[in-house]
Short mmCIF file of C-alpha atoms and ligand atoms in Angstrom, two decimals:
data_model
loop_
_atom_site.label_atom_id
_atom_site.label_comp_id
_atom_site.label_asym_id
_atom_site.label_seq_id
_atom_site.Cartn_x
_atom_site.Cartn_y
_atom_site.Cartn_z
CA UNK A 1 -20.95 7.24 -2.10
CA UNK A 2 -18.89 4.60 -0.23
CA UNK A 3 -15.30 5.35 0.76
CA UNK A 4 -14.10 2.69 -1.71
CA UNK A 5 -15.79 4.48 -4.63
CA UNK A 6 -14.13 7.77 -3.62
CA UNK A 7 -10.59 6.30 -4.09
CA UNK A 8 -8.48 7.48 -7.07
CA UNK A 9 -6.87 4.31 -8.24
CA UNK A 10 -4.12 6.28 -10.00
CA UNK A 11 -2.85 7.61 -6.68
CA UNK A 12 -2.86 4.72 -4.32
CA UNK A 13 -0.35 4.44 -1.47
CA UNK A 14 2.09 1.70 -2.53
CA UNK A 15 2.84 0.65 1.10
CA UNK A 16 0.34 0.94 3.96
CA UNK A 17 1.53 0.17 7.53
CA UNK A 18 -0.90 -0.51 10.36
CA UNK A 19 -0.50 -0.32 14.09
CA UNK A 20 -3.38 -2.60 15.22
CA UNK A 21 -4.24 -1.27 18.56
CA UNK A 22 -7.13 -1.47 21.09
CA UNK A 23 -7.87 -5.28 21.17
CA UNK A 24 -7.77 -5.23 25.05
CA UNK A 25 -9.97 -2.22 25.66
CA UNK A 26 -12.52 -3.48 23.01
CA UNK A 27 -12.74 -6.75 25.06
CA UNK A 28 -12.94 -4.95 28.37
CA UNK A 29 -15.82 -2.89 27.10
CA UNK A 30 -17.67 -6.20 26.57
CA UNK A 31 -16.66 -7.57 29.92
CA UNK A 32 -14.30 -10.18 28.35
CA UNK A 33 -10.59 -11.07 28.70
CA UNK A 34 -8.06 -9.29 26.66
CA UNK A 35 -7.52 -12.47 24.50
CA UNK A 36 -11.13 -12.30 23.30
CA UNK A 37 -10.17 -8.96 21.77
CA UNK A 38 -7.18 -10.52 20.05
CA UNK A 39 -9.26 -13.31 18.64
CA UNK A 40 -11.66 -10.82 17.07
CA UNK A 41 -8.68 -8.80 15.92
CA UNK A 42 -7.83 -11.68 13.57
CA UNK A 43 -11.06 -10.95 11.55
CA UNK A 44 -9.86 -7.37 11.16
CA UNK A 45 -6.51 -8.58 9.88
CA UNK A 46 -8.36 -10.62 7.23
CA UNK A 47 -10.57 -7.70 6.25
CA UNK A 48 -7.74 -5.23 6.05
CA UNK A 49 -5.68 -7.64 3.98
CA UNK A 50 -8.57 -8.24 1.59
CA UNK A 51 -9.35 -4.56 1.39
CA UNK A 52 -5.67 -3.67 0.45
CA UNK A 53 -5.30 -6.42 -2.03
CA UNK A 54 -8.78 -5.63 -3.69
CA UNK A 55 -7.88 -2.06 -4.21
CA UNK A 56 -4.34 -2.60 -5.41
CA UNK A 57 -2.02 -1.75 -2.51
CA UNK A 58 1.26 -3.60 -3.09
CA UNK A 59 2.63 -3.79 0.47
CA UNK A 60 0.67 -4.04 3.62
CA UNK A 61 2.64 -4.14 6.97
CA UNK A 62 0.82 -5.02 10.17
CA UNK A 63 2.34 -4.50 13.58
CA UNK A 64 1.23 -7.62 15.34
CA UNK A 65 3.79 -7.96 18.30
CA UNK A 66 6.35 -5.49 19.47
CA UNK A 67 9.62 -6.06 21.33
CA UNK A 68 7.96 -4.38 24.29
CA UNK A 69 5.02 -6.73 24.13
CA UNK A 70 7.27 -9.47 25.49
CA UNK A 71 6.93 -7.73 28.78
CA UNK A 72 3.12 -8.42 28.94
CA UNK A 73 1.87 -11.12 31.43
CA UNK A 74 3.18 -14.56 30.43
CA UNK A 75 -0.36 -15.88 29.86
CA UNK A 76 -1.24 -13.13 27.32
CA UNK A 77 2.02 -13.65 25.47
CA UNK A 78 1.49 -17.43 25.20
CA UNK A 79 -2.10 -17.09 24.02
CA UNK A 80 -1.11 -14.54 21.38
CA UNK A 81 1.60 -16.76 20.18
CA UNK A 82 -0.87 -19.62 19.89
CA UNK A 83 -3.34 -17.46 18.11
CA UNK A 84 -0.52 -16.44 15.72
CA UNK A 85 0.55 -19.97 14.76
CA UNK A 86 -3.10 -21.18 14.42
CA UNK A 87 -3.97 -18.20 12.20
CA UNK A 88 -0.91 -18.48 10.01
CA UNK A 89 -1.46 -22.12 9.36
CA UNK A 90 -5.17 -21.68 8.75
CA UNK A 91 -4.81 -18.72 6.38
CA UNK A 92 -2.05 -20.06 4.18
CA UNK A 93 -4.37 -21.58 1.58
CA UNK A 94 -6.41 -18.32 1.46
CA UNK A 95 -3.21 -16.36 0.90
CA UNK A 96 -2.26 -18.58 -1.89
CA UNK A 97 -5.72 -18.53 -3.49
CA UNK A 98 -5.50 -14.54 -3.40
CA UNK A 99 -1.84 -14.55 -4.63
CA UNK A 100 -0.61 -12.82 -1.45
CA UNK A 101 2.84 -13.27 -0.24
CA UNK A 102 3.61 -13.47 3.44
CA UNK A 103 6.78 -11.81 4.78
CA UNK A 104 7.88 -11.08 8.39
CA UNK A 105 10.11 -8.47 10.03
CA UNK A 106 11.42 -8.34 13.51
CA UNK A 107 13.54 -10.39 15.90
CA UNK A 108 12.13 -13.70 14.82
CA UNK A 109 14.76 -15.67 16.80
CA UNK A 110 12.80 -14.73 19.98
CA UNK A 111 9.66 -16.50 18.77
CA UNK A 112 8.88 -19.98 20.17
CA UNK A 113 10.42 -22.67 17.90
CA UNK A 114 7.06 -23.98 16.72
CA UNK A 115 5.78 -20.56 15.81
CA UNK A 116 8.92 -19.73 14.03
CA UNK A 117 8.81 -23.04 11.95
CA UNK A 118 5.15 -22.52 10.99
CA UNK A 119 5.84 -18.97 10.06
CA UNK A 120 8.84 -19.96 7.88
CA UNK A 121 6.64 -22.69 6.17
CA UNK A 122 3.97 -20.11 5.31
CA UNK A 123 6.63 -17.69 4.04
CA UNK A 124 8.04 -20.39 1.78
CA UNK A 125 4.69 -21.53 0.64
CA UNK A 126 3.54 -18.08 -0.42
CA UNK A 127 7.00 -16.95 -1.73
CA UNK A 128 5.95 -17.12 -5.38
CA UNK A 129 2.82 -14.98 -4.98
CA UNK A 130 2.87 -11.52 -6.68
CA UNK A 131 -0.33 -9.55 -6.10
CA UNK A 132 0.59 -8.10 -2.65
CA UNK A 133 3.12 -8.55 0.13
CA UNK A 134 1.55 -8.99 3.57
CA UNK A 135 4.41 -8.10 6.03
CA UNK A 136 3.96 -9.11 9.59
CA UNK A 137 5.99 -7.18 12.21
CA UNK A 138 6.63 -9.73 14.91
CA UNK A 139 8.79 -9.19 17.99
CA UNK A 140 9.63 -6.06 16.07
CA UNK A 141 10.75 -2.60 17.24
CA UNK A 142 12.59 0.15 15.31
CA UNK A 143 15.23 0.55 17.96
CA UNK A 144 15.98 -3.15 17.92
CA UNK A 145 16.14 -3.09 14.10
CA UNK A 146 18.38 0.02 13.94
CA UNK A 147 20.73 -1.33 16.59
CA UNK A 148 20.91 -4.71 14.80
CA UNK A 149 21.71 -2.91 11.50
CA UNK A 150 24.40 -0.73 13.22
CA UNK A 151 26.14 -3.91 14.46
CA UNK A 152 26.05 -5.36 11.02
CA UNK A 153 27.51 -2.28 9.34
CA UNK A 154 30.18 -1.97 12.09
CA UNK A 155 31.16 -5.54 11.45
CA UNK A 156 31.53 -4.78 7.67
CA UNK A 157 33.79 -1.84 8.44
CA UNK A 158 35.80 -3.87 10.86
CA UNK A 159 36.32 -6.61 8.28
CA UNK A 160 37.34 -4.10 5.63
CA UNK A 161 34.18 -4.84 3.46
CA UNK A 162 32.96 -1.34 3.79
CA UNK A 163 34.65 2.09 4.26
CA UNK A 164 33.13 4.53 6.79
CA UNK A 165 32.74 7.13 4.10
CA UNK A 166 30.63 4.68 2.06
CA UNK A 167 27.89 4.58 4.75
CA UNK A 168 24.90 6.41 3.20
CA UNK A 169 21.17 6.49 3.90
CA UNK A 170 20.76 3.71 1.45
CA UNK A 171 23.40 1.60 3.22
CA UNK A 172 21.54 1.99 6.43
CA UNK A 173 18.15 1.17 4.72
CA UNK A 174 19.60 -1.92 3.20
CA UNK A 175 20.61 -3.33 6.57
CA UNK A 176 17.12 -3.07 8.03
CA UNK A 177 14.77 -5.97 8.08
CA UNK A 178 12.49 -3.88 5.66
CA UNK A 179 15.24 -3.73 2.98
CA UNK A 180 13.05 -5.38 0.38
CA UNK A 181 10.03 -3.11 0.87
CA UNK A 182 9.67 0.57 0.02
CA UNK A 183 9.03 3.00 2.89
CA UNK A 184 5.35 3.28 3.98
CA UNK A 185 3.37 5.96 2.33
CA UNK A 186 0.57 5.74 4.78
CA UNK A 187 0.51 4.63 8.51
CA UNK A 188 -2.77 3.91 10.26
CA UNK A 189 -3.18 3.51 14.04
CA UNK A 190 -6.35 2.47 15.59
CA UNK A 191 -7.84 3.02 19.06
CA UNK A 192 -7.20 6.71 19.49
CA UNK A 193 -3.57 6.50 20.66
CA UNK A 194 -1.50 9.22 18.95
CA UNK A 195 2.06 7.65 19.04
CA UNK A 196 4.36 5.37 17.07
CA UNK A 197 5.28 2.92 19.71
CA UNK A 198 8.68 2.05 18.20
CA UNK A 199 7.27 1.13 14.75
CA UNK A 200 9.18 1.87 11.54
CA UNK A 201 10.98 4.95 12.87
CA UNK A 202 13.53 5.24 10.11
CA UNK A 203 11.19 4.20 7.33
CA UNK A 204 8.42 6.72 8.24
CA UNK A 205 10.47 9.99 7.77
CA UNK A 206 7.94 11.10 5.15
CA UNK A 207 4.97 8.81 5.94
CA UNK A 208 1.51 10.29 6.21
CA UNK A 209 -0.20 9.32 9.47
CA UNK A 210 -3.81 8.46 9.97
CA UNK A 211 -5.32 8.04 13.50
CA UNK A 212 -8.77 6.73 14.20
CA UNK A 213 -10.76 6.12 17.40
CA UNK A 214 -11.95 2.77 16.13
CA UNK A 215 -10.63 -0.16 18.06
CA UNK A 216 -8.82 -2.79 15.93
CA UNK A 217 -11.42 -5.47 16.30
CA UNK A 218 -14.07 -3.10 14.85
CA UNK A 219 -11.88 -2.20 11.85
CA UNK A 220 -13.45 -3.12 8.61
CA UNK A 221 -12.82 -2.64 4.82
CA UNK A 222 -14.61 0.67 4.77
CA UNK A 223 -12.46 1.95 7.66
CA UNK A 224 -9.40 1.05 5.56
CA UNK A 225 -10.80 2.82 2.44
CA UNK A 226 -11.59 5.84 4.64
CA UNK A 227 -7.99 6.10 5.53
CA UNK A 228 -6.92 5.97 1.81
CA UNK A 229 -9.48 8.73 0.98
CA UNK A 230 -8.03 10.89 3.74
CA UNK A 231 -4.46 10.18 2.51
CA UNK A 232 -5.41 11.27 -0.98
CA UNK A 233 -6.49 14.69 0.17
CA UNK A 234 -2.96 15.47 1.45
CA UNK A 235 -0.18 17.17 -0.32
CA UNK A 236 3.08 15.30 0.11
CA UNK A 237 6.02 17.78 -0.15
CA UNK A 238 9.00 15.80 0.99
CA UNK A 239 10.71 19.00 2.12
CA UNK A 240 10.63 20.46 -1.42
C1 IPE B 301 -3.15 -4.45 20.14
O1 IPE B 301 -4.06 -4.38 21.16
C2 IPE B 301 -2.55 -5.88 19.99
C3 IPE B 301 -1.25 -6.10 20.41
C4 IPE B 301 -0.39 -5.15 20.81
C5 IPE B 301 -0.75 -7.34 20.42
P1 IPE B 301 -3.62 -4.24 22.64
O2 IPE B 301 -3.44 -5.55 23.24
O3 IPE B 301 -2.48 -3.27 22.76
O4 IPE B 301 -4.97 -3.59 23.26
P2 IPE B 301 -5.10 -2.35 24.25
O5 IPE B 301 -4.29 -1.20 23.52
O6 IPE B 301 -4.56 -2.72 25.52
O7 IPE B 301 -6.57 -1.93 24.24
C1 IPE B 302 1.80 -1.23 19.67
O1 IPE B 302 0.70 -1.30 20.54
C2 IPE B 302 2.22 -2.60 19.25
C3 IPE B 302 1.28 -3.30 18.48
C4 IPE B 302 0.20 -2.90 17.89
C5 IPE B 302 1.75 -4.73 18.23
P1 IPE B 302 0.92 -1.28 22.10
O2 IPE B 302 -0.37 -1.28 22.72
O3 IPE B 302 1.86 -2.23 22.54
O4 IPE B 302 1.62 0.14 22.28
P2 IPE B 302 1.60 1.18 23.55
O5 IPE B 302 2.05 0.45 24.79
O6 IPE B 302 0.06 1.60 23.72
O7 IPE B 302 2.42 2.31 23.07
MG1 MG B 303 -2.35 -1.24 22.92
#
């Protein structure tokens, strides 16, 4: 029986987050440049998006570029940004056809102007879609996000809009870039690394983690469904 057939549709994770890792190593294993891995990684983004939408996941967040990734060689960063713009532009009609809404989280101000403009265009063009939210984490890191939220909250206290005693978990959550999305139920990381790398730290307090040795460019629908089957075997207790 395929992994897809083993999934209980009544107990799907509402939000799945993915740390797409291993593009560089995948390319190196083939004697190619890292960017070759990133190019093939785009196919996996498409597969994973289709798999999630087909089964009925409502929110899919993909970690595409971290704050720390800005420290990579200039050439790799530039090629990644080009790939990003190209992909977003090319995929907009497919997102609309499949009723998928694109959203973005992260420090988008740091993106090159043309990338930012095309990203906002796609976000706007798909904003009425309701089947699934595809959330791209771009120039994102949790520490950046929490620091940014802290500044906003401090400003409100300073201006008298908010009392210190009114700062609750919910107030913090509502100042994060993820404020419109529920916390992830499941987080997948590919390529055998067992770490979070500054992704959704606050939001993953009770997230289930799934790690696989598969490098991101090899990740296909059945790999996604395998993670869902594994998730459904777990007992989530939330401290109770
Ligand atoms: C993930 O693959 C993609 C991004 C972080 C942009 P990597 O580029 O990190 O590939 P590895 O981990 O070096 O193999
Ligand atoms: C995490 O992968 C970031 C993304 C997948 C975008 P990295 O490859 O940058 O993380 P580390 O350096 O292995 O922790
Ligand atoms: Mg990596």
